[in-house]
Amino acid sequence: MTGDLKIVLEFSAGAELLFDNIKKREITLPSTEKWTIRNLLKWMKENILRERPELFIQGDTVRPGILVLINDTDWELLGELDYELQQKDNILFISTLHGG
Amino acid sequence: MAAETKIDDEIEKLRQEIQELRRNCAAKEKRLSELEAQQQKQNEQANAQQQQTSASSDQMLNNDDIARYSRQLILPNFGVKGQLKLKQTAFLIVGMGGLGCPSSQYLLAAGCGRLGLVDYDEVERSNFHRQTLHTEMSIGMAKVESAKQALQQINPHCQIECHRLLLNSENALEILRQYDVVLDCTDNVATRYLLNDACVMLNKPLISGSALQMDGQLTVYNYGENCPCYRCLYPVPPPPDTVTNCGDGGVLGAITGVIGSLQALEAIKVALGGLGGEVLAGRLLIFDGGRCQFRNIRLRSKRADCDVCSPKPMITQLIDYEQFCGMHASDKDMALNILPLENRLTVEEYKNEVLQRKHILMDVRQPAEFEICRLPNSENVPLKTILNDSYLQRFEEELKDEERGIILLCRRGNDSQLAAQHILQRFPQRAVFDIKGGLHAWHFKIDNSFPIY
Ligand SMILES: [Zn+2]
C-alpha cells in the first residue's frame, strides 16, 4: 500500500467562487480507495464545495460550461471521469467565459 | 444668475458649432476618399496599359504601403508576400465591444484588405473604459459607425463595411459568406453557438475570444483537420443562471484589450498560414489577469458524434439559438418576473407609503456596487448571504419584530425578487416586498441625480 495521494486543485475564471474563492489548493486523499475524477468530484462536493452544488455538479459529472483539465490537458483525452489520479497531478476547473 | 446663463449659452453654441464642423469634416473626408479611389483607379489603369499587366492594387505594394507597413514587412516570416496576402483577406468582426475594438484596430492598422463590423448596439458612456474606439462625441451613435469613423483615421486604405444588425439564423450565413476569417467578439452564449455552427457550415476559421472580470480565454475553431469546434467542447449550453455578463460581473478594460489584441494576432496568423509559428487551434489559452498568468491547455480532437462538425451532423442548417440556449442573444438584462404582484412595490409606493413606516431596506447588490451608490437608509445584504441564510443571524433582533416590513432592493429589480422569494419561503406571513426596477427606477422616477451604472 502506497502513501496518501497528494494532488493540486486549481480553479479559474470564476469556478473558484464556488470553493471559498480559493484559486489553488493542495489536497491529500486517503489511500483507502482508488481515486478517479469520478470520486474526486464526490469528495469535492462533500468537503470543499461551498455554494449551491448544482452550479458545479450535475449527476455524477461537472455541469455544462465547466472544463476539466488534467495537467493542462483536456480530460476528454485522458478518460474523463475514469481517469485514475496520480501523485502530484494538477486538476484545473475552469468556467467558460462568454463576455466581451 | 446672468453670468451662468451666459456661460450655458456659450457652451451650447460651441457644442452645436463643433457638431456642425464635424459633419462638414465627415463630408469632406468622404469626398476625399472617393476622389482618391478614383485617382488610384485611373493610375492603375494607366499603369496597366503601360505595363500591359493585370496587376491590381491588391497584387502589388505602392509607396504608401511600403512606408506604412515597413516594420512588419521586414519581419522574416511576413514580408511582401504576407502583406499582399493580408490585403487580399477579408475579416469579419462580430461585436464591436471590448474585444472588437482592439482586434479591429490591429487588423486594420496591419493592412487587412476588407474589414466587416457587426453590431446592433449604440455607444453609451459605460462602454468607454474598454471599448477604446468610441469617443464622447459618439454617444448614441451606432457602434459600427462610430468604430468605422475611428478606424478610417488609423488607416484610410482599407475597405470597412458596417453591418448594423443582431446576427441571427436568418442573416448569418449570407454575411459570413463574404469574409474569409471570422472573429467572435460577442458577449453572449447564443451568438457563440450561432457563429460556431455557421463557420462549420461555411468552413471558415473562427477566432474566439471572451473576457470577464480579470480573466480571459482564447482559442481558434475550425482551423485544420482535427481542430474541435465550440460544440465539440460544449455540446450542451450552460444553465442560464451560471452565465455572467460584463454588465453584471464587471470587466477590466486592459483584460479585453489583451484578449482582443491576441485575437487580431491569431487572425493574421490564420490568414498567413501560421506566420512561421503555430495557430492556437486545438489549444485554449487562459489568461488570469489577477496573477498575470497565461496557460495553454491541450484540447480534445473533434468529437466523433459532434452535432455539427462530425461526418454525419444532426444540425445541417442554423437553428433558433436563443431557444437552444434558453438565453437572449445580447447582454442586455431581461426583466425577471417571479414574485407575485402583491409582493412588489413601485419606487413611488416605497417612497410615499413605506419609507415612513418601520422596515428594513436590504440592498442585495455586491459590496463593490453598494460602495458606488446607495439609498441612505439601506443596509447592504448581498444576495449570496440571503440565499445561504447567513442574514438570519445578522438581523436576529430586527427579525423578531414581526411588524417590521422587509424590503429588498437591487440594481434593476431581478436579484431583489430572488431574495424576496427566498425570505418569503421562510417567513410566509411577513410583509416582504421587492422594489420594482430597483435603483434604476429610482433614478428615472424619483431622483435623477441618483447615479445609474
Ligand atoms: Zn464539433
PDB file of N, CA and C in Angstrom, chain A residues 10-14 16-17 23-24 51-52 54-55 58 63-65 67 69 72-77 80 90 92 94-100, chain B residues 97-99 186-189 192 210-212 215-217 230 233-234 236-239 241-243 246 284 286 288 291 295 297-300 384:
ATOM      1  N   GLU A  10      -6.970  23.395  -8.885  1.00  0.00           N
ATOM      2  CA  GLU A  10      -6.974  24.811  -9.237  1.00  0.00           C
ATOM      3  C   GLU A  10      -8.322  25.187  -9.846  1.00  0.00           C
ATOM      4  N   PHE A  11      -8.710  26.429  -9.629  1.00  0.00           N
ATOM      5  CA  PHE A  11      -9.988  26.925 -10.147  1.00  0.00           C
ATOM      6  C   PHE A  11      -9.738  28.242 -10.848  1.00  0.00           C
ATOM      7  N   SER A  12     -10.432  28.438 -11.971  1.00  0.00           N
ATOM      8  CA  SER A  12     -10.162  29.648 -12.735  1.00  0.00           C
ATOM      9  C   SER A  12     -11.433  30.200 -13.365  1.00  0.00           C
ATOM     10  N   ALA A  13     -11.380  31.480 -13.697  1.00  0.00           N
ATOM     11  CA  ALA A  13     -12.451  32.172 -14.426  1.00  0.00           C
ATOM     12  C   ALA A  13     -13.788  32.120 -13.699  1.00  0.00           C
ATOM     13  N   GLY A  14     -13.761  32.098 -12.392  1.00  0.00           N
ATOM     14  CA  GLY A  14     -14.995  32.181 -11.622  1.00  0.00           C
ATOM     15  C   GLY A  14     -15.357  30.890 -10.909  1.00  0.00           C
ATOM     16  N   GLU A  16     -13.675  29.328  -8.909  1.00  0.00           N
ATOM     17  CA  GLU A  16     -13.185  29.418  -7.532  1.00  0.00           C
ATOM     18  C   GLU A  16     -14.235  29.980  -6.574  1.00  0.00           C
ATOM     19  N   LEU A  17     -15.195  30.750  -7.133  1.00  0.00           N
ATOM     20  CA  LEU A  17     -16.213  31.364  -6.275  1.00  0.00           C
ATOM     21  C   LEU A  17     -17.048  30.310  -5.556  1.00  0.00           C
ATOM     22  N   LYS A  23      -8.127  29.903  -5.220  1.00  0.00           N
ATOM     23  CA  LYS A  23      -7.808  29.525  -6.599  1.00  0.00           C
ATOM     24  C   LYS A  23      -6.945  28.273  -6.689  1.00  0.00           C
ATOM     25  N   LYS A  24      -6.169  28.033  -5.664  1.00  0.00           N
ATOM     26  CA  LYS A  24      -5.252  26.898  -5.748  1.00  0.00           C
ATOM     27  C   LYS A  24      -5.134  26.267  -4.379  1.00  0.00           C
ATOM     28  N   GLU A  51     -20.906  26.536  -2.360  1.00  0.00           N
ATOM     29  CA  GLU A  51     -22.137  27.141  -2.881  1.00  0.00           C
ATOM     30  C   GLU A  51     -23.105  26.053  -3.327  1.00  0.00           C
ATOM     31  N   ARG A  52     -24.216  26.492  -3.946  1.00  0.00           N
ATOM     32  CA  ARG A  52     -25.205  25.528  -4.423  1.00  0.00           C
ATOM     33  C   ARG A  52     -24.520  24.480  -5.302  1.00  0.00           C
ATOM     34  N   GLU A  54     -25.462  22.460  -7.564  1.00  0.00           N
ATOM     35  CA  GLU A  54     -25.823  22.353  -8.993  1.00  0.00           C
ATOM     36  C   GLU A  54     -25.061  23.356  -9.858  1.00  0.00           C
ATOM     37  N   LEU A  55     -24.421  24.332  -9.234  1.00  0.00           N
ATOM     38  CA  LEU A  55     -23.595  25.255 -10.009  1.00  0.00           C
ATOM     39  C   LEU A  55     -22.261  24.612 -10.404  1.00  0.00           C
ATOM     40  N   GLN A  58     -23.583  18.142 -11.932  1.00  0.00           N
ATOM     41  CA  GLN A  58     -24.898  17.675 -12.385  1.00  0.00           C
ATOM     42  C   GLN A  58     -24.796  16.176 -12.562  1.00  0.00           C
ATOM     43  N   ARG A  63     -21.096  20.286 -14.380  1.00  0.00           N
ATOM     44  CA  ARG A  63     -22.186  20.857 -15.172  1.00  0.00           C
ATOM     45  C   ARG A  63     -21.661  21.384 -16.505  1.00  0.00           C
ATOM     46  N   PRO A  64     -22.537  21.495 -17.513  1.00  0.00           N
ATOM     47  CA  PRO A  64     -22.101  22.058 -18.793  1.00  0.00           C
ATOM     48  C   PRO A  64     -21.501  23.447 -18.593  1.00  0.00           C
ATOM     49  N   GLY A  65     -20.409  23.726 -19.310  1.00  0.00           N
ATOM     50  CA  GLY A  65     -19.784  25.033 -19.191  1.00  0.00           C
ATOM     51  C   GLY A  65     -18.581  25.033 -18.268  1.00  0.00           C
ATOM     52  N   LEU A  67     -14.876  23.209 -17.837  1.00  0.00           N
ATOM     53  CA  LEU A  67     -13.895  22.322 -18.453  1.00  0.00           C
ATOM     54  C   LEU A  67     -12.989  21.773 -17.364  1.00  0.00           C
ATOM     55  N   LEU A  69      -9.316  20.093 -16.700  1.00  0.00           N
ATOM     56  CA  LEU A  69      -8.008  19.899 -17.303  1.00  0.00           C
ATOM     57  C   LEU A  69      -7.129  19.120 -16.337  1.00  0.00           C
ATOM     58  N   ASP A  72      -2.902  20.264 -17.457  1.00  0.00           N
ATOM     59  CA  ASP A  72      -3.025  21.137 -18.635  1.00  0.00           C
ATOM     60  C   ASP A  72      -3.494  20.423 -19.899  1.00  0.00           C
ATOM     61  N   THR A  73      -4.128  19.279 -19.747  1.00  0.00           N
ATOM     62  CA  THR A  73      -4.691  18.583 -20.901  1.00  0.00           C
ATOM     63  C   THR A  73      -6.179  18.345 -20.665  1.00  0.00           C
ATOM     64  N   ASP A  74      -6.967  18.586 -21.696  1.00  0.00           N
ATOM     65  CA  ASP A  74      -8.407  18.326 -21.672  1.00  0.00           C
ATOM     66  C   ASP A  74      -8.665  16.910 -21.140  1.00  0.00           C
ATOM     67  N   TRP A  75      -9.507  16.785 -20.132  1.00  0.00           N
ATOM     68  CA  TRP A  75      -9.736  15.469 -19.520  1.00  0.00           C
ATOM     69  C   TRP A  75     -10.325  14.464 -20.506  1.00  0.00           C
ATOM     70  N   GLU A  76     -10.930  14.970 -21.579  1.00  0.00           N
ATOM     71  CA  GLU A  76     -11.535  14.080 -22.558  1.00  0.00           C
ATOM     72  C   GLU A  76     -10.487  13.176 -23.188  1.00  0.00           C
ATOM     73  N   LEU A  77      -9.241  13.682 -23.278  1.00  0.00           N
ATOM     74  CA  LEU A  77      -8.165  12.890 -23.868  1.00  0.00           C
ATOM     75  C   LEU A  77      -7.627  11.843 -22.891  1.00  0.00           C
ATOM     76  N   GLU A  80     -11.748  11.096 -19.018  1.00  0.00           N
ATOM     77  CA  GLU A  80     -12.764  11.845 -18.263  1.00  0.00           C
ATOM     78  C   GLU A  80     -12.928  11.312 -16.834  1.00  0.00           C
ATOM     79  N   ASN A  90      -2.184  17.794 -11.309  1.00  0.00           N
ATOM     80  CA  ASN A  90      -2.787  19.120 -11.201  1.00  0.00           C
ATOM     81  C   ASN A  90      -4.129  19.082 -11.933  1.00  0.00           C
ATOM     82  N   LEU A  92      -7.400  21.190 -12.959  1.00  0.00           N
ATOM     83  CA  LEU A  92      -7.864  22.575 -13.093  1.00  0.00           C
ATOM     84  C   LEU A  92      -9.311  22.586 -13.583  1.00  0.00           C
ATOM     85  N   ILE A  94     -12.134  25.100 -15.037  1.00  0.00           N
ATOM     86  CA  ILE A  94     -12.387  26.472 -15.490  1.00  0.00           C
ATOM     87  C   ILE A  94     -13.823  26.622 -15.961  1.00  0.00           C
ATOM     88  N   SER A  95     -14.435  27.714 -15.575  1.00  0.00           N
ATOM     89  CA  SER A  95     -15.734  28.003 -16.182  1.00  0.00           C
ATOM     90  C   SER A  95     -15.497  28.772 -17.477  1.00  0.00           C
ATOM     91  N   THR A  96     -16.341  28.482 -18.441  1.00  0.00           N
ATOM     92  CA  THR A  96     -16.230  29.137 -19.734  1.00  0.00           C
ATOM     93  C   THR A  96     -16.730  30.561 -19.619  1.00  0.00           C
ATOM     94  N   LEU A  97     -16.007  31.474 -20.225  1.00  0.00           N
ATOM     95  CA  LEU A  97     -16.442  32.870 -20.219  1.00  0.00           C
ATOM     96  C   LEU A  97     -17.200  33.173 -21.503  1.00  0.00           C
ATOM     97  N   HIS A  98     -18.151  34.077 -21.417  1.00  0.00           N
ATOM     98  CA  HIS A  98     -18.916  34.445 -22.619  1.00  0.00           C
ATOM     99  C   HIS A  98     -18.913  35.929 -22.877  1.00  0.00           C
ATOM    100  N   GLY A  99     -18.366  36.722 -21.973  1.00  0.00           N
ATOM    101  CA  GLY A  99     -18.436  38.181 -22.110  1.00  0.00           C
ATOM    102  C   GLY A  99     -17.426  38.713 -23.107  1.00  0.00           C
ATOM    103  N   GLY A 100     -17.646  39.963 -23.484  1.00  0.00           N
ATOM    104  CA  GLY A 100     -16.713  40.632 -24.392  1.00  0.00           C
ATOM    105  C   GLY A 100     -16.931  42.124 -24.240  1.00  0.00           C
TER     106      GLY A 100
ATOM    107  N   GLY B  97     -17.404  45.604 -29.219  1.00  0.00           N
ATOM    108  CA  GLY B  97     -17.260  45.990 -27.823  1.00  0.00           C
ATOM    109  C   GLY B  97     -15.813  45.925 -27.381  1.00  0.00           C
ATOM    110  N   GLY B  98     -15.608  45.416 -26.164  1.00  0.00           N
ATOM    111  CA  GLY B  98     -14.286  45.382 -25.556  1.00  0.00           C
ATOM    112  C   GLY B  98     -13.280  44.547 -26.330  1.00  0.00           C
ATOM    113  N   LEU B  99     -13.739  43.508 -27.014  1.00  0.00           N
ATOM    114  CA  LEU B  99     -12.834  42.676 -27.812  1.00  0.00           C
ATOM    115  C   LEU B  99     -12.749  43.172 -29.247  1.00  0.00           C
ATOM    116  N   THR B 186     -18.218  38.503 -29.343  1.00  0.00           N
ATOM    117  CA  THR B 186     -19.564  38.726 -28.829  1.00  0.00           C
ATOM    118  C   THR B 186     -19.600  38.611 -27.312  1.00  0.00           C
ATOM    119  N   ASP B 187     -20.783  38.831 -26.768  1.00  0.00           N
ATOM    120  CA  ASP B 187     -20.903  38.873 -25.322  1.00  0.00           C
ATOM    121  C   ASP B 187     -21.963  37.906 -24.808  1.00  0.00           C
ATOM    122  N   ASN B 188     -22.369  36.922 -25.629  1.00  0.00           N
ATOM    123  CA  ASN B 188     -23.431  36.039 -25.146  1.00  0.00           C
ATOM    124  C   ASN B 188     -23.324  34.646 -25.747  1.00  0.00           C
ATOM    125  N   VAL B 189     -23.920  33.686 -25.021  1.00  0.00           N
ATOM    126  CA  VAL B 189     -23.784  32.273 -25.379  1.00  0.00           C
ATOM    127  C   VAL B 189     -24.484  31.951 -26.706  1.00  0.00           C
ATOM    128  N   ARG B 192     -22.550  32.818 -29.705  1.00  0.00           N
ATOM    129  CA  ARG B 192     -21.351  31.981 -29.823  1.00  0.00           C
ATOM    130  C   ARG B 192     -21.678  30.654 -30.513  1.00  0.00           C
ATOM    131  N   SER B 210     -13.000  35.686 -25.265  1.00  0.00           N
ATOM    132  CA  SER B 210     -14.008  36.073 -24.276  1.00  0.00           C
ATOM    133  C   SER B 210     -13.294  36.606 -23.034  1.00  0.00           C
ATOM    134  N   ALA B 211     -14.013  37.415 -22.276  1.00  0.00           N
ATOM    135  CA  ALA B 211     -13.405  38.021 -21.092  1.00  0.00           C
ATOM    136  C   ALA B 211     -14.470  38.345 -20.068  1.00  0.00           C
ATOM    137  N   LEU B 212     -14.078  38.290 -18.808  1.00  0.00           N
ATOM    138  CA  LEU B 212     -14.971  38.674 -17.721  1.00  0.00           C
ATOM    139  C   LEU B 212     -14.116  38.983 -16.500  1.00  0.00           C
ATOM    140  N   ASP B 215     -10.382  37.812 -16.036  1.00  0.00           N
ATOM    141  CA  ASP B 215      -9.986  36.617 -16.771  1.00  0.00           C
ATOM    142  C   ASP B 215     -10.303  36.721 -18.247  1.00  0.00           C
ATOM    143  N   GLY B 216      -9.530  36.011 -19.046  1.00  0.00           N
ATOM    144  CA  GLY B 216      -9.804  35.958 -20.478  1.00  0.00           C
ATOM    145  C   GLY B 216      -9.543  34.565 -21.017  1.00  0.00           C
ATOM    146  N   GLN B 217     -10.187  34.233 -22.142  1.00  0.00           N
ATOM    147  CA  GLN B 217      -9.974  32.949 -22.801  1.00  0.00           C
ATOM    148  C   GLN B 217      -9.922  33.160 -24.305  1.00  0.00           C
ATOM    149  N   TYR B 230     -16.690  24.611 -31.236  1.00  0.00           N
ATOM    150  CA  TYR B 230     -17.249  25.045 -29.942  1.00  0.00           C
ATOM    151  C   TYR B 230     -18.172  23.970 -29.367  1.00  0.00           C
ATOM    152  N   LEU B 233     -16.493  20.985 -27.693  1.00  0.00           N
ATOM    153  CA  LEU B 233     -16.112  21.277 -26.310  1.00  0.00           C
ATOM    154  C   LEU B 233     -17.329  21.408 -25.415  1.00  0.00           C
ATOM    155  N   TYR B 234     -18.361  22.066 -25.926  1.00  0.00           N
ATOM    156  CA  TYR B 234     -19.547  22.352 -25.118  1.00  0.00           C
ATOM    157  C   TYR B 234     -20.803  21.894 -25.856  1.00  0.00           C
ATOM    158  N   VAL B 236     -23.527  20.867 -24.714  1.00  0.00           N
ATOM    159  CA  VAL B 236     -24.743  21.350 -24.047  1.00  0.00           C
ATOM    160  C   VAL B 236     -24.486  22.754 -23.526  1.00  0.00           C
ATOM    161  N   PRO B 237     -25.389  23.704 -23.794  1.00  0.00           N
ATOM    162  CA  PRO B 237     -25.164  25.057 -23.280  1.00  0.00           C
ATOM    163  C   PRO B 237     -25.225  25.095 -21.752  1.00  0.00           C
ATOM    164  N   PRO B 238     -24.533  26.045 -21.142  1.00  0.00           N
ATOM    165  CA  PRO B 238     -24.541  26.132 -19.679  1.00  0.00           C
ATOM    166  C   PRO B 238     -25.912  26.582 -19.177  1.00  0.00           C
ATOM    167  N   PRO B 239     -26.283  26.181 -17.941  1.00  0.00           N
ATOM    168  CA  PRO B 239     -27.549  26.681 -17.387  1.00  0.00           C
ATOM    169  C   PRO B 239     -27.504  28.209 -17.307  1.00  0.00           C
ATOM    170  N   ASP B 241     -28.453  30.427 -15.286  1.00  0.00           N
ATOM    171  CA  ASP B 241     -28.079  31.117 -14.046  1.00  0.00           C
ATOM    172  C   ASP B 241     -26.606  30.971 -13.703  1.00  0.00           C
ATOM    173  N   THR B 242     -25.835  30.258 -14.552  1.00  0.00           N
ATOM    174  CA  THR B 242     -24.397  30.192 -14.302  1.00  0.00           C
ATOM    175  C   THR B 242     -23.640  31.139 -15.216  1.00  0.00           C
ATOM    176  N   VAL B 243     -24.366  31.868 -16.077  1.00  0.00           N
ATOM    177  CA  VAL B 243     -23.713  32.748 -17.043  1.00  0.00           C
ATOM    178  C   VAL B 243     -23.740  34.183 -16.540  1.00  0.00           C
ATOM    179  N   CYS B 246     -20.625  40.975 -18.716  1.00  0.00           N
ATOM    180  CA  CYS B 246     -19.741  42.052 -18.230  1.00  0.00           C
ATOM    181  C   CYS B 246     -20.541  43.142 -17.509  1.00  0.00           C
ATOM    182  N   LEU B 284      -6.363  25.913 -25.902  1.00  0.00           N
ATOM    183  CA  LEU B 284      -7.110  27.004 -25.281  1.00  0.00           C
ATOM    184  C   LEU B 284      -6.138  27.813 -24.440  1.00  0.00           C
ATOM    185  N   ILE B 286      -5.721  30.383 -21.533  1.00  0.00           N
ATOM    186  CA  ILE B 286      -6.464  31.041 -20.467  1.00  0.00           C
ATOM    187  C   ILE B 286      -5.560  32.069 -19.790  1.00  0.00           C
ATOM    188  N   ASP B 288      -5.184  34.639 -16.664  1.00  0.00           N
ATOM    189  CA  ASP B 288      -5.625  35.041 -15.334  1.00  0.00           C
ATOM    190  C   ASP B 288      -4.950  36.382 -15.046  1.00  0.00           C
ATOM    191  N   ARG B 291      -3.288  37.250 -11.584  1.00  0.00           N
ATOM    192  CA  ARG B 291      -1.932  36.777 -11.306  1.00  0.00           C
ATOM    193  C   ARG B 291      -1.013  37.012 -12.499  1.00  0.00           C
ATOM    194  N   ARG B 295      -1.939  30.438 -19.509  1.00  0.00           N
ATOM    195  CA  ARG B 295      -1.807  28.980 -19.518  1.00  0.00           C
ATOM    196  C   ARG B 295      -2.329  28.461 -20.829  1.00  0.00           C
ATOM    197  N   ILE B 297      -3.726  25.186 -22.785  1.00  0.00           N
ATOM    198  CA  ILE B 297      -4.328  23.897 -22.488  1.00  0.00           C
ATOM    199  C   ILE B 297      -4.475  23.099 -23.770  1.00  0.00           C
ATOM    200  N   ARG B 298      -4.108  21.827 -23.752  1.00  0.00           N
ATOM    201  CA  ARG B 298      -4.306  20.996 -24.941  1.00  0.00           C
ATOM    202  C   ARG B 298      -5.742  20.493 -24.959  1.00  0.00           C
ATOM    203  N   LEU B 299      -6.443  20.771 -26.048  1.00  0.00           N
ATOM    204  CA  LEU B 299      -7.846  20.389 -26.145  1.00  0.00           C
ATOM    205  C   LEU B 299      -8.023  19.064 -26.880  1.00  0.00           C
ATOM    206  N   ARG B 300      -9.184  18.493 -26.688  1.00  0.00           N
ATOM    207  CA  ARG B 300      -9.574  17.255 -27.362  1.00  0.00           C
ATOM    208  C   ARG B 300      -9.589  17.426 -28.882  1.00  0.00           C
ATOM    209  N   LYS B 384     -26.074  36.624  -1.973  1.00  0.00           N
ATOM    210  CA  LYS B 384     -25.490  35.363  -1.528  1.00  0.00           C
ATOM    211  C   LYS B 384     -25.775  35.109  -0.044  1.00  0.00           C
TER     212      LYS B 384
END
